[in-house]
Amino acid sequence: MPRTTAGSAVPAGTARTLAQVYRRFGEVDAADTSPLYERVAVAVSESDVALRAIEMAPARKRHPTVILAALHDLALAGRAPALAAAYATADGDAAADAAIDTLLHMTDSVVAIAVRRPTRTNETGRCAVLYPAVAEAARRVGANAVGLIDVGCSAGLNLNVDRVGITYSNGQSLGDTSSPVQLSASIVGDRPLPTRAMPEVVARVGVDLDPVDVTDADDARWLRACLWPDQREQVARLDAEMALAATAPPLLLQGDAVEVLPDAFAEMPGDALPVVTTTWGLSRFPLESRLRFLHRLDEAAAGRAVAWVSAEGVGVAPTIPTLGDRRASGHSIIGLAVFDRSVLRAEAVGRCWSQGRLLAWLAD
């Protein structure tokens, strides 16, 4: 039996392991991007009382990204004013002290938030990948209108892909140049992107086990809480994206994608091409579920063309070629599959890195 330290109900081996997780997060994961979280995480790793508080959460909810988001949520809600003030002034030492104090005196609240809320990543770079691929899908089918179905939609921000402006490092641009949301991405290689515009989007449906409603104050605050407080540019961009989404909220369907997809297809107008998008979400599904997902797309295409645009790790998306790339290659494949009744045409149209911030277009 592992020994316990004096005054602690936590096995010493467990506490040391948790301390190592937080120290590594601070010194490695946050070191170059968030001085605040670097200082907070290292301080937590050195605090027995903070580690004991975190141990009150289920093991899968003890990771720094979860606990720090829960603390940030309390700060944004005005329930941890000292922590909020330290974050606002980017005072690392004050933030570390306030975070530990909040963990000590508001343990139940931190744990409750961590247990109830899954962490969210709403990487805006995904639109830079999705836009040219969705436009290409429409071109291949000859569609004058599309209906978007985003699987694993979180807050449904990908569903506004046609409403943002995107500038690429080679000088190309796509989307709405007057949009309040302007994104950028870098092109790898010398092949340009197709410059055709996406046709009119006539339906937007998000599917998620726990979708986020950007018009709900608590949900919107949680999205902000999942960002690191000293990443001002990302915070401002998320606020702009949520404001844009709130002007025309998508239909959000809750449930397992394989079960809910027929309901999503039912929302697609008959004269529009349904385009299903998945971005780094299928890896959470076992292979059997991924194959059932593919079967759902095939079923929906019995009487109409259906397209699937994916950005997934190498080998994750069924039927999408891997181009001979290794699974642990560090990049993802941009896939385009068109189901037209009994015919399936699947192609890898590009590669991308860093959640879509860098991409290489491959299709003709």
Tab-separated table of C-alpha atoms in Angstrom, residues 57-263:
chain	number	residue	atom	x	y	z
A	57	ALA	CA	-12.347	15.723	-8.785
A	58	PRO	CA	-12.647	12.441	-10.730
A	59	ALA	CA	-9.316	11.356	-12.190
A	60	ARG	CA	-10.315	12.264	-15.760
A	61	LYS	CA	-11.174	15.806	-14.631
A	62	ARG	CA	-7.895	16.647	-12.884
A	63	HIS	CA	-5.919	17.740	-15.926
A	64	PRO	CA	-4.632	21.335	-15.850
A	65	THR	CA	-6.704	22.399	-18.867
A	66	VAL	CA	-9.885	21.339	-17.045
A	67	ILE	CA	-9.102	22.747	-13.602
A	68	LEU	CA	-7.658	26.007	-14.941
A	69	ALA	CA	-10.749	26.483	-17.118
A	70	ALA	CA	-12.976	25.937	-14.079
A	71	LEU	CA	-10.988	28.518	-12.123
A	72	HIS	CA	-11.161	30.936	-15.049
A	73	ASP	CA	-14.928	30.436	-15.228
A	74	LEU	CA	-15.264	31.421	-11.564
A	75	ALA	CA	-13.139	34.501	-12.218
A	76	LEU	CA	-15.216	35.532	-15.235
A	77	ALA	CA	-18.427	35.002	-13.260
A	78	GLY	CA	-17.220	37.388	-10.538
A	79	ARG	CA	-17.023	34.619	-7.945
A	80	ALA	CA	-13.227	34.761	-7.616
A	81	PRO	CA	-12.477	38.513	-7.734
A	82	ALA	CA	-8.854	38.271	-6.635
A	83	LEU	CA	-8.129	35.784	-9.398
A	84	ALA	CA	-9.995	37.937	-11.921
A	85	ALA	CA	-7.957	40.987	-10.928
A	86	ALA	CA	-4.678	39.088	-11.227
A	87	TYR	CA	-5.631	37.803	-14.660
A	88	ALA	CA	-6.673	41.278	-15.790
A	89	THR	CA	-3.281	42.734	-14.851
A	90	ALA	CA	-1.336	39.641	-16.004
A	91	ASP	CA	0.283	39.407	-12.559
A	92	GLY	CA	1.623	35.857	-12.448
A	93	ASP	CA	2.535	35.767	-8.765
A	94	ALA	CA	-0.825	37.215	-7.710
A	95	ALA	CA	-2.616	34.800	-10.049
A	96	ALA	CA	-0.777	31.838	-8.552
A	97	ASP	CA	-1.697	32.870	-4.995
A	98	ALA	CA	-5.307	33.566	-5.950
A	99	ALA	CA	-5.665	30.278	-7.841
A	100	ILE	CA	-4.432	28.265	-4.874
A	101	ASP	CA	-6.663	30.239	-2.516
A	102	THR	CA	-9.669	29.609	-4.770
A	103	LEU	CA	-8.876	25.899	-4.950
A	104	LEU	CA	-8.671	25.798	-1.160
A	105	HIS	CA	-11.827	27.784	-0.324
A	106	MET	CA	-14.023	26.949	-3.347
A	107	THR	CA	-13.073	23.322	-3.929
A	108	ASP	CA	-16.663	22.152	-4.369
A	109	SER	CA	-17.395	24.860	-6.942
A	110	VAL	CA	-14.235	24.143	-8.944
A	111	VAL	CA	-14.950	20.408	-8.969
A	112	ALA	CA	-18.619	20.917	-9.879
A	113	ILE	CA	-17.696	23.018	-12.920
A	114	ALA	CA	-14.963	20.600	-13.983
A	115	VAL	CA	-17.334	17.635	-13.753
A	116	ARG	CA	-20.236	19.331	-15.535
A	117	ARG	CA	-18.397	21.007	-18.391
A	118	PRO	CA	-16.234	19.411	-21.097
A	119	THR	CA	-13.352	21.624	-22.159
A	120	ARG	CA	-13.875	23.315	-25.503
A	121	THR	CA	-11.462	24.239	-28.270
A	122	ASN	CA	-12.943	26.467	-30.940
A	123	GLU	CA	-9.957	26.857	-33.207
A	124	THR	CA	-10.831	29.470	-35.810
A	125	GLY	CA	-8.176	28.162	-38.188
A	126	ARG	CA	-10.588	25.401	-39.140
A	127	CYS	CA	-12.501	27.774	-41.400
A	128	ALA	CA	-9.353	28.302	-43.466
A	129	VAL	CA	-9.409	24.586	-44.253
A	130	LEU	CA	-13.159	24.168	-44.569
A	131	TYR	CA	-13.917	27.053	-46.927
A	132	PRO	CA	-11.974	25.860	-50.019
A	133	ALA	CA	-12.992	22.236	-49.430
A	134	VAL	CA	-16.721	23.021	-49.121
A	135	ALA	CA	-16.534	25.231	-52.218
A	136	GLU	CA	-14.787	22.417	-54.080
A	137	ALA	CA	-17.486	19.946	-53.033
A	138	ALA	CA	-20.167	22.250	-54.402
A	139	ARG	CA	-18.263	22.678	-57.676
A	140	ARG	CA	-17.934	18.944	-58.205
A	141	VAL	CA	-21.647	18.365	-57.693
A	142	GLY	CA	-22.701	21.516	-59.540
A	143	ALA	CA	-24.587	22.820	-56.496
A	144	ASN	CA	-25.833	26.390	-56.325
A	145	ALA	CA	-26.643	26.146	-52.591
A	146	VAL	CA	-25.335	24.108	-49.684
A	147	GLY	CA	-26.604	23.076	-46.281
A	148	LEU	CA	-23.936	22.637	-43.611
A	149	ILE	CA	-23.988	19.903	-40.967
A	150	ASP	CA	-21.093	20.172	-38.509
A	151	VAL	CA	-20.524	17.009	-36.457
A	152	GLY	CA	-18.913	17.683	-33.093
A	153	CYS	CA	-19.950	21.293	-33.521
A	154	SER	CA	-19.354	22.562	-29.964
A	155	ALA	CA	-20.651	26.131	-30.331
A	156	GLY	CA	-21.273	25.797	-34.054
A	157	LEU	CA	-18.666	28.380	-35.050
A	158	ASN	CA	-17.572	26.305	-38.065
A	159	LEU	CA	-21.076	26.759	-39.438
A	160	ASN	CA	-20.225	30.409	-40.123
A	161	VAL	CA	-17.418	29.459	-42.493
A	162	ASP	CA	-18.959	31.526	-45.310
A	163	ARG	CA	-19.441	34.568	-43.068
A	164	VAL	CA	-15.774	35.146	-42.148
A	165	GLY	CA	-12.867	36.574	-44.112
A	166	ILE	CA	-9.735	34.464	-44.629
A	167	THR	CA	-6.362	35.727	-45.830
A	168	TYR	CA	-3.625	33.281	-46.800
A	169	SER	CA	0.103	33.853	-46.744
A	170	ASN	CA	0.376	33.602	-50.543
A	171	GLY	CA	-1.885	36.636	-50.949
A	172	GLN	CA	-5.077	34.750	-51.723
A	173	SER	CA	-8.256	35.540	-49.833
A	174	LEU	CA	-11.623	33.829	-49.458
A	175	GLY	CA	-14.888	34.616	-47.744
A	176	ASP	CA	-16.324	37.928	-46.625
A	177	THR	CA	-13.744	40.710	-46.602
A	178	SER	CA	-16.161	42.963	-44.662
A	179	SER	CA	-16.815	40.441	-41.902
A	180	PRO	CA	-16.005	41.418	-38.298
A	181	VAL	CA	-14.168	38.080	-38.082
A	182	GLN	CA	-10.958	38.043	-40.104
A	183	LEU	CA	-8.690	34.998	-40.041
A	184	SER	CA	-5.292	34.163	-41.482
A	185	ALA	CA	-3.491	30.974	-42.419
A	186	SER	CA	-0.200	30.027	-44.005
A	187	ILE	CA	0.146	28.083	-47.256
A	188	VAL	CA	2.731	25.308	-47.412
A	189	GLY	CA	4.108	24.526	-50.858
A	190	ASP	CA	3.569	26.361	-54.141
A	191	ARG	CA	0.158	25.081	-55.191
A	192	PRO	CA	-2.518	27.771	-54.841
A	193	LEU	CA	-5.962	27.257	-53.375
A	194	PRO	CA	-9.011	27.205	-55.614
A	195	THR	CA	-10.450	30.710	-55.537
A	196	ARG	CA	-14.098	29.923	-56.256
A	197	ALA	CA	-16.602	31.292	-53.750
A	198	MET	CA	-18.760	29.050	-51.657
A	199	PRO	CA	-22.371	29.068	-52.867
A	200	GLU	CA	-25.186	30.327	-50.677
A	201	VAL	CA	-25.551	28.509	-47.369
A	202	VAL	CA	-29.267	27.880	-46.846
A	203	ALA	CA	-29.163	25.694	-43.702
A	204	ARG	CA	-26.812	25.363	-40.727
A	205	VAL	CA	-27.124	22.415	-38.322
A	206	GLY	CA	-24.720	21.452	-35.552
A	207	VAL	CA	-24.571	17.989	-33.960
A	208	ASP	CA	-22.879	17.430	-30.614
A	209	LEU	CA	-23.254	15.341	-27.472
A	210	ASP	CA	-23.282	18.589	-25.493
A	211	PRO	CA	-23.725	21.543	-27.878
A	212	VAL	CA	-22.951	25.077	-26.715
A	213	ASP	CA	-25.483	27.849	-27.249
A	214	VAL	CA	-23.608	31.119	-27.815
A	215	THR	CA	-26.756	33.071	-26.914
A	216	ASP	CA	-26.680	31.560	-23.403
A	217	ALA	CA	-24.558	33.640	-21.003
A	218	ASP	CA	-23.242	30.643	-19.046
A	219	ASP	CA	-22.312	28.731	-22.193
A	220	ALA	CA	-20.600	31.758	-23.728
A	221	ARG	CA	-18.665	32.403	-20.523
A	222	TRP	CA	-17.468	28.786	-20.487
A	223	LEU	CA	-16.095	29.122	-24.012
A	224	ARG	CA	-14.101	32.152	-22.859
A	225	ALA	CA	-12.984	30.273	-19.747
A	226	CYS	CA	-11.429	27.545	-21.882
A	227	LEU	CA	-9.111	30.131	-23.429
A	228	TRP	CA	-6.003	31.170	-21.526
A	229	PRO	CA	-6.592	34.611	-19.973
A	230	ASP	CA	-3.437	36.275	-21.272
A	231	GLN	CA	-4.056	35.223	-24.884
A	232	ARG	CA	-5.780	38.505	-25.675
A	233	GLU	CA	-5.913	38.056	-29.432
A	234	GLN	CA	-7.665	34.683	-29.171
A	235	VAL	CA	-10.113	36.054	-26.604
A	236	ALA	CA	-11.016	39.007	-28.855
A	237	ARG	CA	-11.414	36.717	-31.853
A	238	LEU	CA	-13.671	34.318	-29.942
A	239	ASP	CA	-15.845	37.207	-28.774
A	240	ALA	CA	-16.178	38.411	-32.372
A	241	GLU	CA	-17.020	34.921	-33.590
A	242	MET	CA	-19.641	34.381	-30.903
A	243	ALA	CA	-21.211	37.761	-31.660
A	244	LEU	CA	-21.357	36.839	-35.352
A	245	ALA	CA	-22.888	33.431	-34.592
A	246	ALA	CA	-25.467	35.005	-32.278
A	247	THR	CA	-26.853	37.109	-35.137
A	248	ALA	CA	-28.075	33.924	-36.835
A	249	PRO	CA	-27.813	31.001	-34.386
A	250	PRO	CA	-27.636	27.569	-36.043
A	251	LEU	CA	-29.953	24.695	-35.226
A	252	LEU	CA	-28.189	22.570	-32.592
A	253	LEU	CA	-29.060	18.878	-32.276
A	254	GLN	CA	-27.923	17.051	-29.140
A	255	GLY	CA	-26.941	13.409	-29.239
A	256	ASP	CA	-24.633	10.809	-30.724
A	257	ALA	CA	-23.768	11.778	-34.285
A	258	VAL	CA	-24.558	8.365	-35.740
A	259	GLU	CA	-28.044	8.460	-34.233
A	260	VAL	CA	-28.787	12.147	-34.878
A	261	LEU	CA	-27.492	12.499	-38.451
A	262	PRO	CA	-30.821	11.444	-40.063
A	263	ASP	CA	-32.541	14.293	-38.184
